[in-house]
């Protein structure tokens, strides 16, 4: 007797949003940022410090620095997980503080959570994005090293020998390759991490939902991607100081993007078991 065909994974409904919706998400994220205060800004401070370490580690190898920061943007949705948790707590009328942040990063270790798929899904997805980021770092470094007409060691070298190289198309190739690698990653992660945090779903369900969201709202999410990139680059251009505000702002706004785009009411909520911290 043939085995029955497995039923498709239950996926949440995806809503259509207006093209200008990302500006509303930024406004709501800005509100959450200042409602959480120091707890939000602490995330930005940690990530700005991490960026400074990248600069020190790269030294004069500017090609490595460019690739590392590109990879950093790939894994940013994972690093913002506790910012989503802070916004969710505000939405539920719960107090926010150190306990919310600590629980977000430690609850998946509990056996009862692991038995239900739990927060290991956050870890698995984070590892996948980290591998993708590492791949882009290596690809970017190889491209610049092999094809640049002169060695690239500093930002000005990059401008002269890559961006403004006469008769060459290395910069266009670099941008195109970056876009080809980042577009599917953005589509896979735009709502995945908030959904994994909020509902009992696995990584495949979260990624499929994220892709459906992008395909349903291509214009709004293209604008959202541009705003994320613009604010992040602005934060980097201010010697990383601007990231202290930009990172938590975008993290909180991403939670509101998820809430506007996805109706996950048909899926069980991810809550800690009774009596468990």
PDB file of C-alpha atoms in Angstrom:
ATOM      1  CA  UNK A   1       0.000   0.000   0.000  1.00  0.00           C
ATOM      2  CA  UNK A   2       1.578   3.321  -1.004  1.00  0.00           C
ATOM      3  CA  UNK A   3       2.520   5.642   1.822  1.00  0.00           C
ATOM      4  CA  UNK A   4       0.300   8.705   2.179  1.00  0.00           C
ATOM      5  CA  UNK A   5       1.582  11.976   0.744  1.00  0.00           C
ATOM      6  CA  UNK A   6       2.689  14.172   3.645  1.00  0.00           C
ATOM      7  CA  UNK A   7       0.610  17.273   4.170  1.00  0.00           C
ATOM      8  CA  UNK A   8       2.338  20.568   3.394  1.00  0.00           C
ATOM      9  CA  UNK A   9       3.859  22.532   6.248  1.00  0.00           C
ATOM     10  CA  UNK A  10       1.360  24.901   7.873  1.00  0.00           C
ATOM     11  CA  UNK A  11       2.386  28.437   7.012  1.00  0.00           C
ATOM     12  CA  UNK A  12       0.985  31.676   8.406  1.00  0.00           C
ATOM     13  CA  UNK A  13      -0.983  34.058   6.227  1.00  0.00           C
ATOM     14  CA  UNK A  14       0.926  36.879   4.563  1.00  0.00           C
ATOM     15  CA  UNK A  15      -0.574  40.353   4.306  1.00  0.00           C
ATOM     16  CA  UNK A  16      -0.168  42.933   1.551  1.00  0.00           C
ATOM     17  CA  UNK A  17       1.138  46.277   2.803  1.00  0.00           C
ATOM     18  CA  UNK A  18       1.374  49.670   1.066  1.00  0.00           C
ATOM     19  CA  UNK A  19       4.642  50.725  -0.513  1.00  0.00           C
ATOM     20  CA  UNK A  20       5.216  53.317   2.216  1.00  0.00           C
ATOM     21  CA  UNK A  21       4.779  50.823   5.084  1.00  0.00           C
ATOM     22  CA  UNK A  22       8.537  50.711   5.888  1.00  0.00           C
ATOM     23  CA  UNK A  23       8.381  54.318   7.075  1.00  0.00           C
ATOM     24  CA  UNK A  24       5.697  53.341   9.581  1.00  0.00           C
ATOM     25  CA  UNK A  25       7.874  50.451  10.787  1.00  0.00           C
ATOM     26  CA  UNK A  26      10.739  52.884  11.330  1.00  0.00           C
ATOM     27  CA  UNK A  27       8.458  55.216  13.302  1.00  0.00           C
ATOM     28  CA  UNK A  28       7.285  52.353  15.536  1.00  0.00           C
ATOM     29  CA  UNK A  29      10.857  51.116  15.922  1.00  0.00           C
ATOM     30  CA  UNK A  30      11.983  54.591  16.981  1.00  0.00           C
ATOM     31  CA  UNK A  31       9.252  54.633  19.626  1.00  0.00           C
ATOM     32  CA  UNK A  32      10.322  51.234  20.982  1.00  0.00           C
ATOM     33  CA  UNK A  33      13.974  52.270  20.985  1.00  0.00           C
ATOM     34  CA  UNK A  34      13.350  55.094  23.412  1.00  0.00           C
ATOM     35  CA  UNK A  35      10.815  53.159  25.474  1.00  0.00           C
ATOM     36  CA  UNK A  36      13.477  50.503  26.077  1.00  0.00           C
ATOM     37  CA  UNK A  37      16.191  53.109  26.505  1.00  0.00           C
ATOM     38  CA  UNK A  38      19.572  51.836  27.644  1.00  0.00           C
ATOM     39  CA  UNK A  39      18.637  48.178  27.084  1.00  0.00           C
ATOM     40  CA  UNK A  40      18.217  48.867  23.365  1.00  0.00           C
ATOM     41  CA  UNK A  41      21.218  51.142  23.050  1.00  0.00           C
ATOM     42  CA  UNK A  42      23.357  48.485  24.738  1.00  0.00           C
ATOM     43  CA  UNK A  43      22.826  46.262  21.680  1.00  0.00           C
ATOM     44  CA  UNK A  44      24.032  49.043  19.401  1.00  0.00           C
ATOM     45  CA  UNK A  45      27.041  49.688  21.606  1.00  0.00           C
ATOM     46  CA  UNK A  46      28.046  46.012  21.568  1.00  0.00           C
ATOM     47  CA  UNK A  47      27.704  45.744  17.791  1.00  0.00           C
ATOM     48  CA  UNK A  48      29.572  49.032  17.219  1.00  0.00           C
ATOM     49  CA  UNK A  49      32.381  47.692  19.418  1.00  0.00           C
ATOM     50  CA  UNK A  50      32.362  44.482  17.384  1.00  0.00           C
ATOM     51  CA  UNK A  51      32.657  46.578  14.215  1.00  0.00           C
ATOM     52  CA  UNK A  52      35.636  48.405  15.705  1.00  0.00           C
ATOM     53  CA  UNK A  53      37.277  45.040  16.400  1.00  0.00           C
ATOM     54  CA  UNK A  54      36.730  44.112  12.749  1.00  0.00           C
ATOM     55  CA  UNK A  55      38.517  47.297  11.691  1.00  0.00           C
ATOM     56  CA  UNK A  56      41.458  46.532  13.988  1.00  0.00           C
ATOM     57  CA  UNK A  57      41.624  42.904  12.872  1.00  0.00           C
ATOM     58  CA  UNK A  58      41.542  43.826   9.173  1.00  0.00           C
ATOM     59  CA  UNK A  59      44.355  46.346   9.554  1.00  0.00           C
ATOM     60  CA  UNK A  60      45.421  47.558   6.095  1.00  0.00           C
ATOM     61  CA  UNK A  61      43.598  44.728   4.305  1.00  0.00           C
ATOM     62  CA  UNK A  62      40.716  46.840   3.130  1.00  0.00           C
ATOM     63  CA  UNK A  63      39.315  44.096   0.872  1.00  0.00           C
ATOM     64  CA  UNK A  64      38.917  41.893   3.959  1.00  0.00           C
ATOM     65  CA  UNK A  65      37.230  44.726   5.855  1.00  0.00           C
ATOM     66  CA  UNK A  66      34.706  45.308   3.044  1.00  0.00           C
ATOM     67  CA  UNK A  67      33.838  41.623   2.900  1.00  0.00           C
ATOM     68  CA  UNK A  68      33.640  41.307   6.680  1.00  0.00           C
ATOM     69  CA  UNK A  69      31.183  44.180   6.991  1.00  0.00           C
ATOM     70  CA  UNK A  70      29.074  42.729   4.181  1.00  0.00           C
ATOM     71  CA  UNK A  71      28.978  39.420   6.030  1.00  0.00           C
ATOM     72  CA  UNK A  72      28.147  41.300   9.230  1.00  0.00           C
ATOM     73  CA  UNK A  73      25.012  42.659   7.528  1.00  0.00           C
ATOM     74  CA  UNK A  74      23.980  39.116   6.581  1.00  0.00           C
ATOM     75  CA  UNK A  75      23.953  37.880  10.194  1.00  0.00           C
ATOM     76  CA  UNK A  76      22.468  41.090  11.649  1.00  0.00           C
ATOM     77  CA  UNK A  77      18.911  39.607  11.879  1.00  0.00           C
ATOM     78  CA  UNK A  78      20.246  36.947  14.261  1.00  0.00           C
ATOM     79  CA  UNK A  79      22.165  39.442  16.366  1.00  0.00           C
ATOM     80  CA  UNK A  80      18.964  41.488  16.747  1.00  0.00           C
ATOM     81  CA  UNK A  81      16.951  38.601  18.243  1.00  0.00           C
ATOM     82  CA  UNK A  82      16.747  40.103  21.730  1.00  0.00           C
ATOM     83  CA  UNK A  83      15.630  43.419  20.236  1.00  0.00           C
ATOM     84  CA  UNK A  84      12.654  41.577  18.738  1.00  0.00           C
ATOM     85  CA  UNK A  85      11.997  40.105  22.182  1.00  0.00           C
ATOM     86  CA  UNK A  86      12.021  43.578  23.766  1.00  0.00           C
ATOM     87  CA  UNK A  87       9.490  44.860  21.226  1.00  0.00           C
ATOM     88  CA  UNK A  88       7.317  41.779  21.756  1.00  0.00           C
ATOM     89  CA  UNK A  89       7.386  42.384  25.518  1.00  0.00           C
ATOM     90  CA  UNK A  90       6.309  45.999  25.006  1.00  0.00           C
ATOM     91  CA  UNK A  91       3.490  44.809  22.720  1.00  0.00           C
ATOM     92  CA  UNK A  92       2.297  42.392  25.427  1.00  0.00           C
ATOM     93  CA  UNK A  93       2.501  45.067  28.121  1.00  0.00           C
ATOM     94  CA  UNK A  94       5.332  43.250  29.911  1.00  0.00           C
ATOM     95  CA  UNK A  95       8.302  44.920  31.633  1.00  0.00           C
ATOM     96  CA  UNK A  96      11.531  45.076  29.632  1.00  0.00           C
ATOM     97  CA  UNK A  97      15.025  44.780  31.005  1.00  0.00           C
ATOM     98  CA  UNK A  98      17.975  42.485  31.509  1.00  0.00           C
ATOM     99  CA  UNK A  99      15.746  39.471  32.263  1.00  0.00           C
ATOM    100  CA  UNK A 100      14.081  39.709  28.833  1.00  0.00           C
ATOM    101  CA  UNK A 101      17.456  39.812  27.088  1.00  0.00           C
ATOM    102  CA  UNK A 102      19.040  37.010  29.115  1.00  0.00           C
ATOM    103  CA  UNK A 103      16.043  34.708  28.643  1.00  0.00           C
ATOM    104  CA  UNK A 104      16.090  35.309  24.901  1.00  0.00           C
ATOM    105  CA  UNK A 105      19.665  34.077  24.611  1.00  0.00           C
ATOM    106  CA  UNK A 106      19.497  31.224  27.137  1.00  0.00           C
ATOM    107  CA  UNK A 107      15.999  29.647  27.053  1.00  0.00           C
ATOM    108  CA  UNK A 108      16.838  27.383  24.116  1.00  0.00           C
ATOM    109  CA  UNK A 109      19.257  25.492  26.386  1.00  0.00           C
ATOM    110  CA  UNK A 110      16.391  24.070  28.450  1.00  0.00           C
ATOM    111  CA  UNK A 111      15.657  20.450  27.631  1.00  0.00           C
ATOM    112  CA  UNK A 112      11.902  21.032  27.411  1.00  0.00           C
ATOM    113  CA  UNK A 113      12.442  23.643  24.729  1.00  0.00           C
ATOM    114  CA  UNK A 114      14.922  21.484  22.833  1.00  0.00           C
ATOM    115  CA  UNK A 115      12.431  18.613  22.823  1.00  0.00           C
ATOM    116  CA  UNK A 116       9.924  20.822  21.033  1.00  0.00           C
ATOM    117  CA  UNK A 117      12.343  22.126  18.429  1.00  0.00           C
ATOM    118  CA  UNK A 118      12.589  25.211  20.612  1.00  0.00           C
ATOM    119  CA  UNK A 119      15.270  27.786  20.408  1.00  0.00           C
ATOM    120  CA  UNK A 120      17.680  25.410  18.687  1.00  0.00           C
ATOM    121  CA  UNK A 121      15.918  26.641  15.524  1.00  0.00           C
ATOM    122  CA  UNK A 122      17.293  30.118  16.204  1.00  0.00           C
ATOM    123  CA  UNK A 123      20.776  28.658  16.540  1.00  0.00           C
ATOM    124  CA  UNK A 124      20.485  26.548  13.381  1.00  0.00           C
ATOM    125  CA  UNK A 125      19.326  29.520  11.330  1.00  0.00           C
ATOM    126  CA  UNK A 126      22.071  31.689  12.798  1.00  0.00           C
ATOM    127  CA  UNK A 127      24.702  29.127  11.811  1.00  0.00           C
ATOM    128  CA  UNK A 128      23.345  28.995   8.245  1.00  0.00           C
ATOM    129  CA  UNK A 129      23.483  32.781   7.918  1.00  0.00           C
ATOM    130  CA  UNK A 130      26.970  32.878   9.432  1.00  0.00           C
ATOM    131  CA  UNK A 131      28.179  30.359   6.855  1.00  0.00           C
ATOM    132  CA  UNK A 132      26.639  32.472   4.097  1.00  0.00           C
ATOM    133  CA  UNK A 133      28.348  35.573   5.498  1.00  0.00           C
ATOM    134  CA  UNK A 134      31.683  33.759   5.618  1.00  0.00           C
ATOM    135  CA  UNK A 135      31.213  32.673   2.002  1.00  0.00           C
ATOM    136  CA  UNK A 136      30.695  36.275   0.933  1.00  0.00           C
ATOM    137  CA  UNK A 137      33.780  37.437   2.886  1.00  0.00           C
ATOM    138  CA  UNK A 138      35.948  34.880   1.064  1.00  0.00           C
ATOM    139  CA  UNK A 139      34.350  35.603  -2.312  1.00  0.00           C
ATOM    140  CA  UNK A 140      34.719  39.372  -1.931  1.00  0.00           C
ATOM    141  CA  UNK A 141      38.342  39.063  -0.818  1.00  0.00           C
ATOM    142  CA  UNK A 142      39.213  36.749  -3.719  1.00  0.00           C
ATOM    143  CA  UNK A 143      37.501  38.987  -6.279  1.00  0.00           C
ATOM    144  CA  UNK A 144      39.310  42.137  -5.167  1.00  0.00           C
ATOM    145  CA  UNK A 145      42.668  40.397  -4.768  1.00  0.00           C
ATOM    146  CA  UNK A 146      42.624  38.662  -8.168  1.00  0.00           C
ATOM    147  CA  UNK A 147      41.003  41.314 -10.371  1.00  0.00           C
ATOM    148  CA  UNK A 148      42.087  44.668  -8.925  1.00  0.00           C
ATOM    149  CA  UNK A 149      44.769  46.257 -11.195  1.00  0.00           C
ATOM    150  CA  UNK A 150      46.732  47.381  -8.138  1.00  0.00           C
ATOM    151  CA  UNK A 151      46.896  46.119  -4.530  1.00  0.00           C
ATOM    152  CA  UNK A 152      43.999  47.421  -2.430  1.00  0.00           C
ATOM    153  CA  UNK A 153      45.033  48.197   1.153  1.00  0.00           C
ATOM    154  CA  UNK A 154      43.090  51.339   2.119  1.00  0.00           C
ATOM    155  CA  UNK A 155      39.672  52.886   1.403  1.00  0.00           C
ATOM    156  CA  UNK A 156      41.325  55.298  -1.052  1.00  0.00           C
ATOM    157  CA  UNK A 157      42.944  52.360  -2.860  1.00  0.00           C
ATOM    158  CA  UNK A 158      39.478  50.839  -3.209  1.00  0.00           C
ATOM    159  CA  UNK A 159      38.129  54.109  -4.642  1.00  0.00           C
ATOM    160  CA  UNK A 160      41.038  54.536  -7.082  1.00  0.00           C
ATOM    161  CA  UNK A 161      41.623  50.949  -8.206  1.00  0.00           C
ATOM    162  CA  UNK A 162      38.107  49.483  -7.977  1.00  0.00           C
ATOM    163  CA  UNK A 163      35.456  52.202  -8.091  1.00  0.00           C
ATOM    164  CA  UNK A 164      37.245  54.563 -10.494  1.00  0.00           C
ATOM    165  CA  UNK A 165      39.450  52.096 -12.387  1.00  0.00           C
ATOM    166  CA  UNK A 166      39.622  53.303 -16.036  1.00  0.00           C
ATOM    167  CA  UNK A 167      38.332  50.811 -18.566  1.00  0.00           C
ATOM    168  CA  UNK A 168      37.459  48.239 -15.916  1.00  0.00           C
ATOM    169  CA  UNK A 169      34.185  46.949 -14.555  1.00  0.00           C
ATOM    170  CA  UNK A 170      35.399  45.441 -11.315  1.00  0.00           C
ATOM    171  CA  UNK A 171      33.237  47.685  -9.126  1.00  0.00           C
ATOM    172  CA  UNK A 172      30.115  46.838 -11.121  1.00  0.00           C
ATOM    173  CA  UNK A 173      31.005  43.157 -10.921  1.00  0.00           C
ATOM    174  CA  UNK A 174      31.598  43.430  -7.157  1.00  0.00           C
ATOM    175  CA  UNK A 175      28.226  45.148  -6.638  1.00  0.00           C
ATOM    176  CA  UNK A 176      26.397  42.676  -8.879  1.00  0.00           C
ATOM    177  CA  UNK A 177      27.893  39.681  -7.115  1.00  0.00           C
ATOM    178  CA  UNK A 178      27.029  41.184  -3.731  1.00  0.00           C
ATOM    179  CA  UNK A 179      23.447  41.780  -4.850  1.00  0.00           C
ATOM    180  CA  UNK A 180      23.106  38.254  -6.236  1.00  0.00           C
ATOM    181  CA  UNK A 181      24.322  36.775  -2.963  1.00  0.00           C
ATOM    182  CA  UNK A 182      22.458  39.119  -0.613  1.00  0.00           C
ATOM    183  CA  UNK A 183      19.033  39.185  -2.315  1.00  0.00           C
ATOM    184  CA  UNK A 184      18.115  35.534  -1.572  1.00  0.00           C
ATOM    185  CA  UNK A 185      19.544  35.883   1.928  1.00  0.00           C
ATOM    186  CA  UNK A 186      17.395  38.945   2.555  1.00  0.00           C
ATOM    187  CA  UNK A 187      14.350  37.120   1.178  1.00  0.00           C
ATOM    188  CA  UNK A 188      15.084  34.156   3.455  1.00  0.00           C
ATOM    189  CA  UNK A 189      15.581  36.204   6.618  1.00  0.00           C
ATOM    190  CA  UNK A 190      13.408  39.328   6.438  1.00  0.00           C
ATOM    191  CA  UNK A 191      10.760  37.888   8.800  1.00  0.00           C
ATOM    192  CA  UNK A 192      12.323  34.534   9.709  1.00  0.00           C
ATOM    193  CA  UNK A 193      13.988  35.421  12.994  1.00  0.00           C
ATOM    194  CA  UNK A 194      11.005  37.283  14.498  1.00  0.00           C
ATOM    195  CA  UNK A 195       8.741  34.397  13.424  1.00  0.00           C
ATOM    196  CA  UNK A 196      11.062  31.790  14.979  1.00  0.00           C
ATOM    197  CA  UNK A 197      11.114  33.826  18.174  1.00  0.00           C
ATOM    198  CA  UNK A 198       7.354  34.364  18.257  1.00  0.00           C
ATOM    199  CA  UNK A 199       5.870  31.031  17.110  1.00  0.00           C
ATOM    200  CA  UNK A 200       6.612  27.318  17.309  1.00  0.00           C
ATOM    201  CA  UNK A 201       7.832  26.818  13.747  1.00  0.00           C
ATOM    202  CA  UNK A 202      10.917  25.224  12.274  1.00  0.00           C
ATOM    203  CA  UNK A 203      13.517  26.864  10.058  1.00  0.00           C
ATOM    204  CA  UNK A 204      11.935  25.680   6.789  1.00  0.00           C
ATOM    205  CA  UNK A 205       8.529  27.104   7.740  1.00  0.00           C
ATOM    206  CA  UNK A 206      10.139  30.424   8.685  1.00  0.00           C
ATOM    207  CA  UNK A 207      12.148  30.677   5.460  1.00  0.00           C
ATOM    208  CA  UNK A 208       9.192  29.731   3.237  1.00  0.00           C
ATOM    209  CA  UNK A 209       7.069  32.352   4.989  1.00  0.00           C
ATOM    210  CA  UNK A 210       9.800  34.933   4.483  1.00  0.00           C
ATOM    211  CA  UNK A 211       9.957  34.209   0.752  1.00  0.00           C
ATOM    212  CA  UNK A 212       6.160  34.405   0.445  1.00  0.00           C
ATOM    213  CA  UNK A 213       6.282  37.762   2.187  1.00  0.00           C
ATOM    214  CA  UNK A 214       8.816  39.145  -0.289  1.00  0.00           C
ATOM    215  CA  UNK A 215       6.957  37.777  -3.314  1.00  0.00           C
ATOM    216  CA  UNK A 216       3.689  39.266  -2.034  1.00  0.00           C
ATOM    217  CA  UNK A 217       5.217  42.699  -1.291  1.00  0.00           C
ATOM    218  CA  UNK A 218       8.194  43.156  -3.652  1.00  0.00           C
ATOM    219  CA  UNK A 219       8.015  46.957  -3.781  1.00  0.00           C
ATOM    220  CA  UNK A 220       7.643  47.590  -0.051  1.00  0.00           C
ATOM    221  CA  UNK A 221      10.377  45.105   0.841  1.00  0.00           C
ATOM    222  CA  UNK A 222      12.755  46.466  -1.796  1.00  0.00           C
ATOM    223  CA  UNK A 223      12.288  49.861  -0.140  1.00  0.00           C
ATOM    224  CA  UNK A 224      12.775  48.241   3.280  1.00  0.00           C
ATOM    225  CA  UNK A 225      16.051  46.658   2.125  1.00  0.00           C
ATOM    226  CA  UNK A 226      17.241  50.038   0.790  1.00  0.00           C
ATOM    227  CA  UNK A 227      16.370  51.775   4.080  1.00  0.00           C
ATOM    228  CA  UNK A 228      18.197  49.109   6.092  1.00  0.00           C
ATOM    229  CA  UNK A 229      21.267  49.463   3.892  1.00  0.00           C
ATOM    230  CA  UNK A 230      21.141  53.264   3.943  1.00  0.00           C
ATOM    231  CA  UNK A 231      20.848  53.567   7.728  1.00  0.00           C
ATOM    232  CA  UNK A 232      23.551  50.948   8.250  1.00  0.00           C
ATOM    233  CA  UNK A 233      25.953  52.691   5.882  1.00  0.00           C
ATOM    234  CA  UNK A 234      25.200  55.985   7.597  1.00  0.00           C
ATOM    235  CA  UNK A 235      26.061  54.376  10.925  1.00  0.00           C
ATOM    236  CA  UNK A 236      29.336  53.087   9.493  1.00  0.00           C
ATOM    237  CA  UNK A 237      30.187  56.447   7.916  1.00  0.00           C
ATOM    238  CA  UNK A 238      30.097  58.106  11.355  1.00  0.00           C
ATOM    239  CA  UNK A 239      33.090  55.997  12.480  1.00  0.00           C
ATOM    240  CA  UNK A 240      30.598  53.352  13.673  1.00  0.00           C
ATOM    241  CA  UNK A 241      29.166  55.669  16.353  1.00  0.00           C
ATOM    242  CA  UNK A 242      25.877  55.922  14.457  1.00  0.00           C
ATOM    243  CA  UNK A 243      25.440  52.151  14.727  1.00  0.00           C
ATOM    244  CA  UNK A 244      24.745  52.582  18.447  1.00  0.00           C
ATOM    245  CA  UNK A 245      21.363  54.044  17.451  1.00  0.00           C
ATOM    246  CA  UNK A 246      20.883  52.545  13.967  1.00  0.00           C
ATOM    247  CA  UNK A 247      21.179  48.883  15.042  1.00  0.00           C
ATOM    248  CA  UNK A 248      18.508  48.895  17.784  1.00  0.00           C
ATOM    249  CA  UNK A 249      16.282  51.188  15.719  1.00  0.00           C
ATOM    250  CA  UNK A 250      16.327  48.755  12.795  1.00  0.00           C
ATOM    251  CA  UNK A 251      15.949  45.757  15.127  1.00  0.00           C
ATOM    252  CA  UNK A 252      12.782  47.132  16.715  1.00  0.00           C
ATOM    253  CA  UNK A 253      11.453  48.254  13.314  1.00  0.00           C
ATOM    254  CA  UNK A 254      12.029  44.734  11.952  1.00  0.00           C
ATOM    255  CA  UNK A 255       9.746  43.336  14.647  1.00  0.00           C
ATOM    256  CA  UNK A 256       6.994  45.707  13.506  1.00  0.00           C
ATOM    257  CA  UNK A 257       7.668  44.735   9.876  1.00  0.00           C
ATOM    258  CA  UNK A 258       7.070  41.107  10.835  1.00  0.00           C
ATOM    259  CA  UNK A 259       3.865  41.946  12.726  1.00  0.00           C
ATOM    260  CA  UNK A 260       2.528  43.973   9.780  1.00  0.00           C
ATOM    261  CA  UNK A 261       3.460  41.416   7.119  1.00  0.00           C
ATOM    262  CA  UNK A 262       2.624  38.089   8.792  1.00  0.00           C
ATOM    263  CA  UNK A 263      -0.548  36.877  10.477  1.00  0.00           C
ATOM    264  CA  UNK A 264       0.759  33.978  12.562  1.00  0.00           C
ATOM    265  CA  UNK A 265      -2.375  33.566  14.694  1.00  0.00           C
ATOM    266  CA  UNK A 266      -2.895  30.041  13.287  1.00  0.00           C
ATOM    267  CA  UNK A 267       0.409  28.857  14.787  1.00  0.00           C
ATOM    268  CA  UNK A 268       1.121  28.125  18.473  1.00  0.00           C
ATOM    269  CA  UNK A 269       2.888  30.896  20.325  1.00  0.00           C
ATOM    270  CA  UNK A 270       6.360  30.263  21.662  1.00  0.00           C
ATOM    271  CA  UNK A 271       6.090  30.846  25.420  1.00  0.00           C
ATOM    272  CA  UNK A 272       8.243  29.532  28.270  1.00  0.00           C
ATOM    273  CA  UNK A 273       6.759  26.516  30.064  1.00  0.00           C
ATOM    274  CA  UNK A 274       4.986  27.341  33.312  1.00  0.00           C
ATOM    275  CA  UNK A 275       7.315  27.856  36.181  1.00  0.00           C
ATOM    276  CA  UNK A 276      10.409  27.930  33.962  1.00  0.00           C
ATOM    277  CA  UNK A 277      12.576  31.025  33.905  1.00  0.00           C
TER     278      UNK A 277
END
